[in-house]
Short mmCIF file of C-alpha atoms and ligand atoms in Angstrom, two decimals:
data_model
loop_
_atom_site.label_atom_id
_atom_site.label_comp_id
_atom_site.label_asym_id
_atom_site.label_seq_id
_atom_site.Cartn_x
_atom_site.Cartn_y
_atom_site.Cartn_z
CA MET A 12 74.64 74.59 89.28
CA LEU A 13 78.14 76.01 89.35
CA GLU A 14 80.20 74.97 92.34
CA LYS A 15 82.82 77.63 92.10
CA LYS A 16 82.13 80.84 93.99
CA THR A 17 84.93 82.96 92.67
CA PHE A 18 85.64 83.18 88.96
CA GLU A 19 88.70 84.32 87.15
CA ASN A 20 89.53 84.40 83.49
CA GLY A 21 93.18 85.46 83.60
CA THR A 22 92.22 89.13 83.36
CA LYS A 23 89.76 89.59 86.16
CA VAL A 24 88.55 87.93 89.31
CA PHE A 25 84.97 88.36 90.34
CA LEU A 26 83.05 87.14 93.36
CA SER A 27 79.67 85.53 93.19
CA PRO A 28 76.96 87.72 94.74
CA ASP A 29 76.67 85.49 97.83
CA GLU A 30 80.34 86.10 98.61
CA MET A 31 79.78 89.83 98.94
CA PRO A 32 80.79 91.09 102.40
CA THR A 33 77.79 91.45 104.73
CA GLU A 34 79.71 93.42 107.39
CA TRP A 35 81.95 96.49 107.22
CA TYR A 36 85.32 96.46 108.98
CA ASN A 37 85.75 99.12 111.68
CA ILE A 38 89.41 99.88 112.36
CA LEU A 39 88.81 101.88 115.58
CA PRO A 40 89.24 98.96 118.03
CA ASP A 41 92.42 97.85 116.26
CA LEU A 42 94.28 101.18 116.08
CA PRO A 43 97.70 101.11 117.79
CA ARG A 44 96.49 103.84 120.17
CA PRO A 45 93.11 105.52 120.72
CA LEU A 46 92.12 108.40 118.45
CA ASP A 47 92.35 111.88 119.95
CA PRO A 48 88.74 113.01 120.34
CA PRO A 49 87.25 115.83 118.25
CA ILE A 50 87.18 118.99 120.34
CA ASN A 51 84.96 122.04 120.58
CA PRO A 52 86.87 125.05 119.17
CA GLN A 53 85.45 127.43 121.80
CA THR A 54 85.79 125.39 124.99
CA LYS A 55 88.69 123.20 123.78
CA GLU A 56 86.86 120.32 125.50
CA PRO A 57 86.21 116.99 123.77
CA ILE A 58 82.81 116.96 122.12
CA GLY A 59 80.41 114.17 122.96
CA PRO A 60 78.47 112.18 120.39
CA SER A 61 75.27 114.15 121.21
CA ASP A 62 76.96 117.39 120.11
CA LEU A 63 76.85 116.03 116.57
CA GLU A 64 73.10 115.45 116.58
CA PRO A 65 72.18 118.78 114.90
CA ILE A 66 73.94 117.57 111.75
CA PHE A 67 74.10 113.73 111.76
CA PRO A 68 71.58 110.97 112.53
CA LYS A 69 72.17 108.95 115.72
CA SER A 70 72.92 105.73 113.86
CA LEU A 71 75.86 107.30 112.00
CA ILE A 72 77.14 109.02 115.17
CA GLN A 73 77.13 105.57 116.82
CA GLN A 74 79.20 104.19 113.96
CA GLU A 75 81.55 107.17 114.22
CA VAL A 76 82.58 106.14 117.74
CA SER A 77 81.84 102.40 117.66
CA ASP A 78 84.27 99.93 119.22
CA GLN A 79 82.74 96.98 117.35
CA ARG A 80 85.16 95.51 114.84
CA TRP A 81 82.43 94.28 112.49
CA ILE A 82 79.28 96.24 111.68
CA LYS A 83 76.42 94.61 109.83
CA ILE A 84 75.51 96.11 106.46
CA PRO A 85 71.72 96.65 106.39
CA GLU A 86 69.83 94.45 103.89
CA GLU A 87 68.48 97.56 102.12
CA VAL A 88 72.02 98.83 101.56
CA LEU A 89 73.26 95.42 100.37
CA ASP A 90 70.37 95.39 97.97
CA VAL A 91 71.53 98.66 96.40
CA TYR A 92 75.19 97.57 96.45
CA LYS A 93 74.11 94.67 94.22
CA LEU A 94 73.56 97.17 91.40
CA TRP A 95 77.33 97.23 90.88
CA ARG A 96 78.98 95.17 93.64
CA PRO A 97 80.97 93.00 93.99
CA THR A 98 83.29 95.03 91.75
CA PRO A 99 85.85 93.18 89.64
CA LEU A 100 89.50 92.80 90.57
CA TYR A 101 91.65 93.13 87.46
CA ARG A 102 95.12 91.88 86.75
CA ALA A 103 96.75 94.64 84.64
CA ARG A 104 98.67 92.20 82.42
CA ARG A 105 98.96 94.57 79.46
CA LEU A 106 100.32 97.34 81.64
CA GLU A 107 102.81 94.90 83.21
CA LYS A 108 103.94 93.92 79.71
CA ALA A 109 104.28 97.53 78.57
CA LEU A 110 106.40 98.27 81.64
CA ASP A 111 108.38 95.05 81.13
CA THR A 112 108.17 94.48 84.87
CA PRO A 113 108.26 91.21 86.81
CA ALA A 114 105.78 92.77 89.27
CA LYS A 115 102.16 91.68 89.22
CA ILE A 116 99.72 94.59 89.20
CA TYR A 117 96.16 94.11 90.44
CA TYR A 118 93.51 96.78 90.71
CA LYS A 119 90.04 97.03 92.17
CA TRP A 120 87.76 98.78 89.67
CA GLU A 121 85.29 101.08 91.42
CA GLY A 122 84.33 102.96 88.24
CA VAL A 123 81.47 100.52 87.57
CA SER A 124 79.09 102.21 90.04
CA PRO A 125 76.37 104.41 88.49
CA PRO A 126 78.12 107.69 89.44
CA GLY A 127 81.45 106.17 88.36
CA SER A 128 83.51 106.08 91.57
CA HIS A 129 83.85 104.44 95.00
CA LYS A 130 81.83 107.24 96.62
CA PRO A 131 78.37 105.61 96.47
CA ASN A 132 79.63 102.88 98.86
CA THR A 133 79.12 105.42 101.63
CA ALA A 134 76.56 107.73 99.95
CA VAL A 135 74.02 104.91 99.76
CA ALA A 136 74.65 103.87 103.37
CA GLN A 137 74.40 107.46 104.63
CA ALA A 138 71.20 108.12 102.68
CA TYR A 139 69.71 104.89 104.07
CA TYR A 140 70.46 105.67 107.74
CA ASN A 141 69.14 109.21 107.31
CA MET A 142 65.96 107.90 105.72
CA VAL A 143 65.44 105.57 108.71
CA ASP A 144 66.08 108.52 111.06
CA GLY A 145 63.36 110.59 109.36
CA THR A 146 65.68 113.06 107.61
CA GLU A 147 63.79 114.87 104.84
CA ARG A 148 66.73 116.54 103.16
CA LEU A 149 70.50 116.01 103.07
CA THR A 150 72.99 118.78 102.40
CA THR A 151 76.54 118.39 101.22
CA GLU A 152 79.38 120.04 99.35
CA THR A 153 81.09 118.93 96.18
CA GLY A 154 84.19 119.99 94.30
CA ALA A 155 84.45 118.44 90.88
CA GLY A 156 81.07 116.79 91.47
CA GLN A 157 81.99 113.18 92.27
CA TRP A 158 80.68 113.26 95.82
CA GLY A 159 77.67 115.42 94.97
CA SER A 160 76.63 113.00 92.25
CA ALA A 161 77.12 109.98 94.53
CA LEU A 162 74.93 111.50 97.26
CA SER A 163 72.31 112.65 94.72
CA PHE A 164 72.19 109.07 93.46
CA GLY A 165 71.92 107.69 97.03
CA CYS A 166 69.15 110.13 98.00
CA SER A 167 67.17 109.37 94.86
CA LEU A 168 67.00 105.68 95.85
CA PHE A 169 65.62 106.47 99.31
CA ASP A 170 63.28 109.32 98.28
CA MET A 171 65.10 112.07 100.07
CA GLU A 172 65.78 115.63 98.94
CA CYS A 173 69.39 116.59 98.38
CA THR A 174 71.04 120.04 98.30
CA VAL A 175 74.56 120.18 96.93
CA TYR A 176 76.79 123.24 97.41
CA MET A 177 79.15 122.99 94.45
CA VAL A 178 82.45 124.93 94.39
CA LYS A 179 81.63 127.81 92.02
CA ILE A 180 84.54 127.38 89.65
CA SER A 181 83.60 123.72 89.15
CA TYR A 182 79.92 124.62 88.79
CA GLN A 183 80.95 126.80 85.85
CA GLN A 184 83.58 124.50 84.38
CA LYS A 185 81.93 121.08 84.88
CA PRO A 186 78.33 121.27 83.68
CA TYR A 187 78.09 117.52 83.09
CA ARG A 188 78.50 116.47 86.73
CA ARG A 189 76.06 119.19 87.72
CA LEU A 190 73.56 117.79 85.22
CA LEU A 191 74.11 114.30 86.54
CA MET A 192 73.19 115.53 90.04
CA GLN A 193 70.14 117.31 88.68
CA THR A 194 69.13 114.18 86.78
CA TRP A 195 69.13 112.29 90.09
CA GLY A 196 66.92 115.07 91.49
CA ALA A 197 69.31 117.18 93.55
CA GLU A 198 69.32 120.97 93.86
CA VAL A 199 72.80 122.25 92.99
CA ILE A 200 73.90 125.66 94.31
CA PRO A 201 77.15 127.39 93.28
CA SER A 202 79.24 128.14 96.39
CA PRO A 203 79.90 130.68 97.87
CA SER A 204 76.20 131.55 97.77
CA ASP A 205 73.94 134.02 99.54
CA ARG A 206 71.93 131.16 101.06
CA THR A 207 74.10 131.02 104.18
CA GLN A 208 75.88 133.42 106.52
CA ALA A 209 79.16 131.65 105.73
CA GLY A 210 78.66 132.17 101.99
CA LYS A 211 77.63 135.82 102.44
CA LYS A 212 80.73 136.51 104.52
CA ILE A 213 83.02 135.17 101.80
CA LEU A 214 81.13 137.07 99.07
CA GLU A 215 81.43 140.33 101.01
CA GLU A 216 85.19 139.90 101.16
CA ASP A 217 85.47 138.74 97.56
CA PRO A 218 82.42 138.86 95.28
CA GLU A 219 84.45 137.02 92.61
CA SER A 220 85.50 134.16 94.90
CA PRO A 221 85.87 130.93 92.87
CA GLY A 222 84.96 129.00 96.00
CA SER A 223 86.69 126.05 97.63
CA LEU A 224 85.72 122.76 99.22
CA GLY A 225 86.25 124.23 102.68
CA ILE A 226 83.83 127.10 101.98
CA ALA A 227 81.23 124.74 100.51
CA ILE A 228 81.45 122.53 103.63
CA SER A 229 80.79 125.60 105.78
CA GLU A 230 77.66 126.36 103.76
CA ALA A 231 76.30 122.82 103.78
CA VAL A 232 76.89 122.40 107.54
CA GLU A 233 75.19 125.72 108.29
CA ASP A 234 72.19 124.82 106.13
CA ALA A 235 71.77 121.52 108.03
CA ALA A 236 72.35 123.01 111.48
CA THR A 237 69.81 125.80 110.95
CA HIS A 238 66.93 123.68 109.56
CA ASP A 239 64.80 120.96 111.16
CA ASN A 240 64.86 117.47 109.66
CA VAL A 241 67.84 118.43 107.55
CA HIS A 242 71.13 116.64 108.02
CA TYR A 243 74.58 117.00 106.56
CA SER A 244 76.57 114.32 104.82
CA LEU A 245 80.32 114.15 104.32
CA GLY A 246 81.92 112.07 101.59
CA SER A 247 85.27 111.42 103.24
CA VAL A 248 87.42 112.01 106.37
CA LEU A 249 85.00 110.78 109.08
CA ASN A 250 85.31 107.33 110.68
CA HIS A 251 81.95 106.09 109.44
CA VAL A 252 82.87 106.99 105.85
CA MET A 253 86.10 104.96 106.06
CA LEU A 254 84.02 102.15 107.56
CA HIS A 255 81.54 102.01 104.66
CA GLN A 256 84.34 101.97 102.10
CA THR A 257 85.92 98.82 103.53
CA VAL A 258 83.71 96.67 101.29
CA ILE A 259 86.36 97.43 98.66
CA GLY A 260 89.26 95.89 100.58
CA LEU A 261 87.20 93.02 101.99
CA GLU A 262 86.20 91.99 98.47
CA ALA A 263 89.74 92.48 97.15
CA LYS A 264 91.15 90.24 99.87
CA LYS A 265 88.82 87.38 98.95
CA GLN A 266 89.50 87.87 95.25
CA LEU A 267 93.28 87.81 95.71
CA GLU A 268 92.98 84.76 97.95
CA ALA A 269 91.04 83.02 95.20
CA VAL A 270 94.04 83.34 92.88
CA GLY A 271 96.53 82.51 95.63
CA GLU A 272 97.94 86.00 96.05
CA TYR A 273 98.58 88.46 98.87
CA PRO A 274 99.82 92.00 98.16
CA ASP A 275 103.35 93.22 98.96
CA VAL A 276 102.28 96.81 98.31
CA VAL A 277 98.83 98.45 98.51
CA VAL A 278 98.39 101.87 96.88
CA GLY A 279 95.57 104.40 96.76
CA CYS A 280 95.23 108.12 96.12
CA VAL A 281 94.30 110.27 99.10
CA GLY A 282 92.01 113.29 99.12
CA GLY A 283 90.37 112.84 102.50
CA GLY A 284 91.38 109.18 102.55
CA SER A 285 88.20 107.19 101.94
CA ASN A 286 89.01 105.14 98.83
CA PHE A 287 92.50 104.51 100.16
CA ALA A 288 91.22 103.44 103.59
CA GLY A 289 88.49 101.37 101.97
CA LEU A 290 90.99 99.26 100.10
CA ALA A 291 93.80 99.34 102.64
CA TYR A 292 92.22 98.92 106.11
CA PRO A 293 91.46 95.20 105.82
CA PHE A 294 95.17 94.76 104.99
CA VAL A 295 96.20 97.22 107.73
CA TYR A 296 94.35 94.86 110.08
CA ASP A 297 96.69 92.00 109.08
CA LYS A 298 99.70 94.28 109.51
CA LEU A 299 98.62 95.49 112.96
CA LYS A 300 98.07 91.88 114.03
CA GLY A 301 101.58 90.99 112.88
CA LYS A 302 100.23 88.70 110.14
CA SER A 303 101.80 90.60 107.23
CA ASP A 304 104.39 93.26 106.51
CA VAL A 305 102.56 94.70 103.51
CA ARG A 306 103.63 98.23 102.53
CA ILE A 307 100.72 100.62 102.33
CA VAL A 308 101.31 103.76 100.29
CA ALA A 309 99.13 106.89 100.11
CA ALA A 310 99.54 108.86 96.86
CA GLU A 311 98.94 112.60 97.10
CA PRO A 312 99.56 115.66 94.88
CA THR A 313 102.65 117.85 95.39
CA ALA A 314 100.18 120.78 95.16
CA CYS A 315 98.42 119.54 98.32
CA PRO A 316 100.85 117.22 100.17
CA THR A 317 98.86 116.84 103.38
CA LEU A 318 100.68 113.82 104.82
CA SER A 319 104.13 114.49 103.35
CA LYS A 320 104.34 118.17 104.35
CA GLY A 321 101.55 118.90 106.81
CA ILE A 322 101.72 118.98 110.60
CA TYR A 323 99.88 116.62 112.97
CA ALA A 324 97.63 118.95 114.96
CA TYR A 325 94.05 119.92 115.71
CA ASP A 326 92.43 121.88 112.88
CA PHE A 327 89.03 122.72 111.48
CA GLY A 328 87.54 120.46 108.82
CA ASP A 329 86.21 123.46 106.90
CA THR A 330 87.58 126.86 105.90
CA VAL A 331 85.39 129.20 107.89
CA GLY A 332 85.76 127.30 111.18
CA LEU A 333 82.30 125.84 111.87
CA THR A 334 83.24 122.20 112.39
CA PRO A 335 84.74 120.62 115.50
CA LEU A 336 88.52 120.48 115.59
CA LEU A 337 89.97 117.18 114.40
CA LYS A 338 93.45 115.88 115.14
CA MET A 339 94.91 115.25 111.72
CA TYR A 340 97.73 116.01 109.35
CA THR A 341 96.82 119.40 107.96
CA LEU A 342 98.15 122.13 105.70
CA GLY A 343 95.98 124.69 107.52
CA HIS A 344 92.24 125.15 107.06
CA ASP A 345 92.65 128.35 105.04
CA PHE A 346 95.27 126.89 102.70
CA VAL A 347 93.94 127.05 99.12
CA PRO A 348 95.78 124.50 96.95
CA ALA A 349 96.75 125.24 93.35
CA PRO A 350 93.97 124.43 90.86
CA ILE A 351 95.07 120.93 89.87
CA HIS A 352 92.53 118.89 87.91
CA ALA A 353 92.32 116.23 90.61
CA GLY A 354 89.76 118.34 92.51
CA GLY A 355 89.03 115.48 94.92
CA LEU A 356 92.61 115.66 96.24
CA ARG A 357 92.55 119.38 97.04
CA TYR A 358 91.71 119.06 100.73
CA HIS A 359 93.83 120.53 103.53
CA GLY A 360 93.39 117.59 105.95
CA ASP A 361 92.95 113.81 105.96
CA ALA A 362 90.92 111.24 107.87
CA PRO A 363 91.99 111.13 111.56
CA THR A 364 92.36 107.31 111.52
CA LEU A 365 94.63 107.47 108.48
CA CYS A 366 96.68 110.28 110.04
CA LEU A 367 97.18 108.26 113.20
CA LEU A 368 98.38 105.29 111.15
CA TYR A 369 100.76 107.54 109.24
CA ASP A 370 102.04 109.02 112.51
CA GLU A 371 102.61 105.47 113.80
CA GLY A 372 104.54 104.56 110.66
CA VAL A 373 102.02 101.92 109.58
CA ILE A 374 101.45 103.63 106.24
CA GLU A 375 103.69 105.70 103.95
CA ALA A 376 102.96 108.69 101.74
CA LYS A 377 104.28 109.72 98.34
CA ALA A 378 103.56 113.10 96.72
CA VAL A 379 103.54 113.31 92.91
CA PRO A 380 103.33 116.30 90.52
CA GLN A 381 100.49 116.72 88.05
CA ASN A 382 102.00 116.00 84.61
CA PRO A 383 103.56 112.67 85.62
CA THR A 384 100.16 111.57 86.98
CA PHE A 385 98.50 112.22 83.61
CA GLU A 386 101.37 110.49 81.83
CA ALA A 387 100.64 107.47 84.04
CA GLY A 388 96.88 107.71 83.45
CA VAL A 389 97.31 107.86 79.68
CA MET A 390 99.68 104.90 79.74
CA PHE A 391 97.13 103.00 81.79
CA ALA A 392 94.30 103.87 79.38
CA ARG A 393 96.35 102.85 76.33
CA ASN A 394 97.12 99.44 77.84
CA GLU A 395 94.16 98.63 80.07
CA GLY A 396 91.44 100.55 78.25
CA PHE A 397 89.72 102.31 81.13
CA VAL A 398 90.31 106.06 81.38
CA PRO A 399 90.94 106.85 85.06
CA ALA A 400 89.90 109.93 87.01
CA PRO A 401 92.69 112.51 87.54
CA GLU A 402 92.65 111.62 91.26
CA THR A 403 93.23 107.95 90.49
CA ASN A 404 96.15 108.86 88.22
CA HIS A 405 98.12 109.75 91.35
CA ALA A 406 97.83 106.16 92.56
CA ILE A 407 98.71 104.84 89.10
CA ARG A 408 101.86 107.02 89.01
CA VAL A 409 103.03 105.51 92.30
CA VAL A 410 102.19 101.98 91.08
CA ILE A 411 104.09 102.44 87.82
CA ASP A 412 107.13 103.80 89.67
CA GLU A 413 107.03 100.80 91.99
CA ALA A 414 106.72 98.39 89.05
CA LEU A 415 109.68 100.08 87.33
CA ARG A 416 111.75 99.66 90.48
CA CYS A 417 110.84 95.96 90.43
CA LYS A 418 112.16 95.84 86.88
CA GLU A 419 115.54 97.08 88.12
CA THR A 420 115.70 94.74 91.10
CA GLY A 421 113.98 91.77 89.48
CA GLU A 422 111.49 91.54 92.37
CA LYS A 423 108.16 89.88 91.58
CA LYS A 424 106.14 92.05 93.92
CA VAL A 425 102.37 91.88 94.00
CA ILE A 426 101.04 95.42 93.79
CA LEU A 427 97.38 96.17 94.51
CA PHE A 428 95.79 99.56 93.91
CA ASN A 429 92.39 101.16 94.00
CA ASN A 430 91.16 102.35 90.63
CA SER A 431 88.77 104.72 92.36
CA GLY A 432 86.82 106.01 89.38
CA HIS A 433 86.58 106.80 85.69
CA GLY A 434 87.59 110.08 84.09
CA HIS A 435 84.78 110.46 81.54
CA PHE A 436 83.79 113.84 82.96
CA ASP A 437 87.40 114.95 83.25
CA LEU A 438 88.38 114.77 79.61
CA ALA A 439 88.99 118.54 79.51
CA ALA A 440 91.82 117.86 81.96
CA TYR A 441 93.25 115.26 79.57
CA GLU A 442 92.90 117.78 76.75
CA ALA A 443 94.92 120.31 78.76
CA TYR A 444 97.55 117.63 79.39
CA PHE A 445 97.84 116.76 75.68
CA ALA A 446 98.13 120.49 74.88
CA LYS A 447 100.99 120.71 77.44
CA LYS A 448 99.03 123.30 79.40
CA LEU A 449 99.24 121.58 82.78
CA GLU A 450 101.51 122.94 85.48
CA ASP A 451 103.55 120.83 87.88
CA TYR A 452 102.79 122.73 91.04
CA GLU A 453 105.50 122.15 93.58
CA TYR A 454 105.02 122.22 97.30
CA PRO A 455 104.02 125.89 97.97
CA GLU A 456 106.18 126.17 101.08
CA GLU A 457 105.51 129.84 101.91
CA LYS A 458 101.73 129.58 101.52
CA ILE A 459 101.51 126.46 103.66
CA LYS A 460 103.73 128.06 106.31
CA GLN A 461 101.40 131.05 106.51
CA SER A 462 98.35 128.82 106.93
CA LEU A 463 100.07 126.66 109.53
CA GLU A 464 101.14 129.63 111.67
CA LYS A 465 97.53 130.30 112.60
CA ILE A 466 96.98 126.79 113.90
CA SER A 467 98.98 127.00 117.11
CA GLN A 468 96.23 128.98 118.88
CA LEU A 469 93.67 126.26 118.10
CA GLN A 470 95.54 123.62 120.09
CA PRO A 471 94.02 122.48 123.41
C1 PLP B 516 86.63 111.87 95.57
C2 PLP B 516 87.56 111.01 94.86
C3 PLP B 516 88.83 110.70 95.39
C4 PLP B 516 89.37 111.31 96.67
O1 PLP B 516 88.60 111.13 97.81
P1 PLP B 516 89.01 110.11 98.95
O2 PLP B 516 88.03 110.32 100.04
O3 PLP B 516 90.42 110.41 99.36
O4 PLP B 516 88.90 108.75 98.36
C5 PLP B 516 89.62 109.83 94.68
N1 PLP B 516 89.22 109.28 93.51
C6 PLP B 516 88.01 109.56 92.98
C7 PLP B 516 87.63 108.94 91.68
C8 PLP B 516 87.14 110.42 93.63
O5 PLP B 516 85.95 110.70 93.10
#
């Protein structure tokens, strides 16, 4: 019998299975002020939990508004988590050496899940609660295919059908993620499609539309709302998604503790905010309670700088305007970001909890252009081995810049970041980078301004 519960070998720290968190951390009761409620776009009145019942099961709606700090992870979900959790915490010693920095760099490696990212942490939980609720089919949208593959995987484990509306341009350009979804049994439909009124409307205006995440959300929501026993599932943004992802940060905290460390800086890339929140919220808790002054930095693309350049206002979650209005930092629901390869970061809004924390100054944001993120990702791969997803490269860029600053100042900061997924299905993006074909899209000021002008009439 081994006594020790946490193991480390100088390169990585891993928890024993019985140290895996058994509860998720819900940040809602600890926020510095209450969240502004979602509102109905027609009446401008707050929507009640029951208004969400056409698209979500009751159990998830309860979690969405729960004031319980700790929420028990069902045994069935823990059982699936055991396929890849606890995930290892790595010390990036070779990267530190290459940078010649006194900083210590740690990262949580979420690429070990079957779909290769953090996303199944919530996909499995959402599929489970829907199964219990009697849902026969789940619908969702996907851009590059990370979320679609995570939900397809989750549904396959709980014998549920899954329909994925995949942004058309990605459907055509990324056959491997589509095939992964189909292997797990999902039906994958290129969006915009003629399956929904929302899709038809877009196709009438532009038959050649390459699609967007916002359009695909509209289609998936409509499909769920107009069919019995069909629910919709979202891979980011909502409170219950942030909740499920906190297993990442809860594990990381224990792992760092085991080697006598606490982070000075926590970094994650932000699309809708789920992998970032998942790692950061357990540390945000310490900060809100005055127990630490850790810096928490959200990395986003200059092509879609939601926190850095957006406004804090009510906006739709989708493009067409079917969802409730959420108070968040937004670039405008009809803003179409430049086609950067980090498809998961091309979203006009961010999670309401994260936006509130940004507004309160609890977290910071840093926008980075595309080529420097690939430069960082390649440097990471050449020193640490793992090839990160283009989304993750944004976090790595910010981490490397921080480590280089430490080199100048001599500070021995402890930097922790979320390595949210692998880039094995994104190698064409690396190819374009090596061929110097990637553009550094700057903040498209005029386009964002146009999209933001339309938002004032949505405000209550
Ligand atoms: C989807 C995705 C992201 C962005 O989504 P968040 O909800 O902001 O985490 C980041 N990294 C990877 C690998 C992803 O698949």
